[in-house]
Amino acid sequence: MKIMNEIEAEFDCRVVSIEVSDGQPVEFSTNLIKVEKL
């Protein structure tokens, strides 16, 4: 089952890297992306 969720940041930022592959199953607390504060 594929579920898409919007992720909101508490500050202005940019995505530095995506830590998971498309379609890869993830568990609770898995790091999905790395961001850098602007």
mmCIF file of N, CA and C in Angstrom:
data_model
loop_
_atom_site.group_PDB
_atom_site.id
_atom_site.type_symbol
_atom_site.label_atom_id
_atom_site.label_comp_id
_atom_site.label_asym_id
_atom_site.label_seq_id
_atom_site.Cartn_x
_atom_site.Cartn_y
_atom_site.Cartn_z
ATOM 1 N N MET A 1 0.846 -1.170 0.000
ATOM 2 C CA MET A 1 0.000 0.000 0.000
ATOM 3 C C MET A 1 0.895 1.239 0.000
ATOM 4 N N LYS A 2 0.577 2.189 -0.847
ATOM 5 C CA LYS A 2 1.372 3.411 -0.954
ATOM 6 C C LYS A 2 0.575 4.565 -0.371
ATOM 7 N N ILE A 3 1.160 5.240 0.604
ATOM 8 C CA ILE A 3 0.520 6.393 1.228
ATOM 9 C C ILE A 3 1.441 7.587 1.055
ATOM 10 N N MET A 4 0.899 8.690 0.577
ATOM 11 C CA MET A 4 1.684 9.908 0.400
ATOM 12 C C MET A 4 1.242 10.913 1.456
ATOM 13 N N ASN A 5 2.201 11.513 2.154
ATOM 14 C CA ASN A 5 1.913 12.518 3.167
ATOM 15 C C ASN A 5 2.740 13.767 2.904
ATOM 16 N N GLU A 6 2.122 14.919 3.114
ATOM 17 C CA GLU A 6 2.833 16.180 2.999
ATOM 18 C C GLU A 6 3.655 16.379 4.269
ATOM 19 N N ILE A 7 4.873 16.874 4.107
ATOM 20 C CA ILE A 7 5.751 17.134 5.246
ATOM 21 C C ILE A 7 5.977 18.635 5.328
ATOM 22 N N GLU A 8 5.717 19.215 6.504
ATOM 23 C CA GLU A 8 5.909 20.643 6.703
ATOM 24 C C GLU A 8 7.095 20.886 7.621
ATOM 25 N N ALA A 9 7.855 21.936 7.332
ATOM 26 C CA ALA A 9 8.986 22.316 8.175
ATOM 27 C C ALA A 9 8.584 23.505 9.044
ATOM 28 N N GLU A 10 9.218 23.614 10.198
ATOM 29 C CA GLU A 10 8.944 24.718 11.117
ATOM 30 C C GLU A 10 9.732 25.970 10.749
ATOM 31 N N PHE A 11 10.587 25.874 9.728
ATOM 32 C CA PHE A 11 11.432 26.991 9.315
ATOM 33 C C PHE A 11 11.692 26.870 7.820
ATOM 34 N N ASP A 12 12.153 27.963 7.209
ATOM 35 C CA ASP A 12 12.519 27.926 5.791
ATOM 36 C C ASP A 12 13.754 27.055 5.630
ATOM 37 N N CYS A 13 13.714 26.149 4.656
ATOM 38 C CA CYS A 13 14.833 25.230 4.477
ATOM 39 C C CYS A 13 14.875 24.734 3.039
ATOM 40 N N ARG A 14 15.947 24.017 2.728
ATOM 41 C CA ARG A 14 16.052 23.367 1.421
ATOM 42 C C ARG A 14 16.432 21.917 1.652
ATOM 43 N N VAL A 15 16.007 21.063 0.752
ATOM 44 C CA VAL A 15 16.317 19.638 0.847
ATOM 45 C C VAL A 15 17.754 19.428 0.381
ATOM 46 N N VAL A 16 18.567 18.790 1.230
ATOM 47 C CA VAL A 16 19.962 18.504 0.910
ATOM 48 C C VAL A 16 20.071 17.129 0.261
ATOM 49 N N SER A 17 19.365 16.140 0.822
ATOM 50 C CA SER A 17 19.393 14.792 0.248
ATOM 51 C C SER A 17 18.132 14.036 0.622
ATOM 52 N N ILE A 18 17.795 13.073 -0.214
ATOM 53 C CA ILE A 18 16.674 12.171 0.043
ATOM 54 C C ILE A 18 17.279 10.854 0.503
ATOM 55 N N GLU A 19 16.875 10.392 1.672
ATOM 56 C CA GLU A 19 17.524 9.259 2.327
ATOM 57 C C GLU A 19 16.919 7.892 1.997
ATOM 58 N N VAL A 20 15.792 7.862 1.298
ATOM 59 C CA VAL A 20 15.147 6.589 0.949
ATOM 60 C C VAL A 20 14.845 6.559 -0.543
ATOM 61 N N SER A 21 14.717 5.375 -1.086
ATOM 62 C CA SER A 21 14.395 5.204 -2.503
ATOM 63 C C SER A 21 12.888 5.224 -2.705
ATOM 64 N N ASP A 22 12.458 5.581 -3.901
ATOM 65 C CA ASP A 22 11.043 5.560 -4.249
ATOM 66 C C ASP A 22 10.516 4.142 -4.109
ATOM 67 N N GLY A 23 9.427 3.981 -3.387
ATOM 68 C CA GLY A 23 8.815 2.671 -3.201
ATOM 69 C C GLY A 23 9.408 1.855 -2.069
ATOM 70 N N GLN A 24 10.477 2.344 -1.453
ATOM 71 C CA GLN A 24 11.110 1.619 -0.343
ATOM 72 C C GLN A 24 10.211 1.684 0.886
ATOM 73 N N PRO A 25 9.923 0.542 1.515
ATOM 74 C CA PRO A 25 9.119 0.578 2.740
ATOM 75 C C PRO A 25 9.911 1.248 3.868
ATOM 76 N N VAL A 26 9.235 2.053 4.667
ATOM 77 C CA VAL A 26 9.881 2.722 5.796
ATOM 78 C C VAL A 26 9.098 2.443 7.068
ATOM 79 N N GLU A 27 9.759 2.590 8.181
ATOM 80 C CA GLU A 27 9.135 2.385 9.481
ATOM 81 C C GLU A 27 9.081 3.720 10.210
ATOM 82 N N PHE A 28 8.325 3.757 11.291
ATOM 83 C CA PHE A 28 8.223 4.953 12.119
ATOM 84 C C PHE A 28 9.620 5.405 12.530
ATOM 85 N N SER A 29 9.872 6.672 12.482
ATOM 86 C CA SER A 29 11.123 7.348 12.856
ATOM 87 C C SER A 29 12.269 7.145 11.857
ATOM 88 N N THR A 30 11.997 6.603 10.670
ATOM 89 C CA THR A 30 13.013 6.509 9.621
ATOM 90 C C THR A 30 13.284 7.911 9.074
ATOM 91 N N ASN A 31 14.548 8.281 8.953
ATOM 92 C CA ASN A 31 14.898 9.571 8.352
ATOM 93 C C ASN A 31 14.607 9.503 6.859
ATOM 94 N N LEU A 32 13.770 10.420 6.379
ATOM 95 C CA LEU A 32 13.388 10.431 4.970
ATOM 96 C C LEU A 32 14.230 11.402 4.160
ATOM 97 N N ILE A 33 14.470 12.577 4.715
ATOM 98 C CA ILE A 33 15.234 13.606 4.012
ATOM 99 C C ILE A 33 16.173 14.319 4.981
ATOM 100 N N LYS A 34 17.199 14.946 4.420
ATOM 101 C CA LYS A 34 18.055 15.848 5.193
ATOM 102 C C LYS A 34 17.787 17.242 4.665
ATOM 103 N N VAL A 35 17.603 18.194 5.578
ATOM 104 C CA VAL A 35 17.338 19.572 5.183
ATOM 105 C C VAL A 35 18.387 20.496 5.774
ATOM 106 N N GLU A 36 18.506 21.661 5.157
ATOM 107 C CA GLU A 36 19.431 22.692 5.611
ATOM 108 C C GLU A 36 18.623 23.963 5.832
ATOM 109 N N LYS A 37 18.747 24.540 7.021
ATOM 110 C CA LYS A 37 18.022 25.767 7.337
ATOM 111 C C LYS A 37 18.565 26.921 6.510
ATOM 112 N N LEU A 38 17.662 27.761 5.983
ATOM 113 C CA LEU A 38 18.084 28.916 5.176
ATOM 114 C C LEU A 38 18.349 30.117 6.052
#
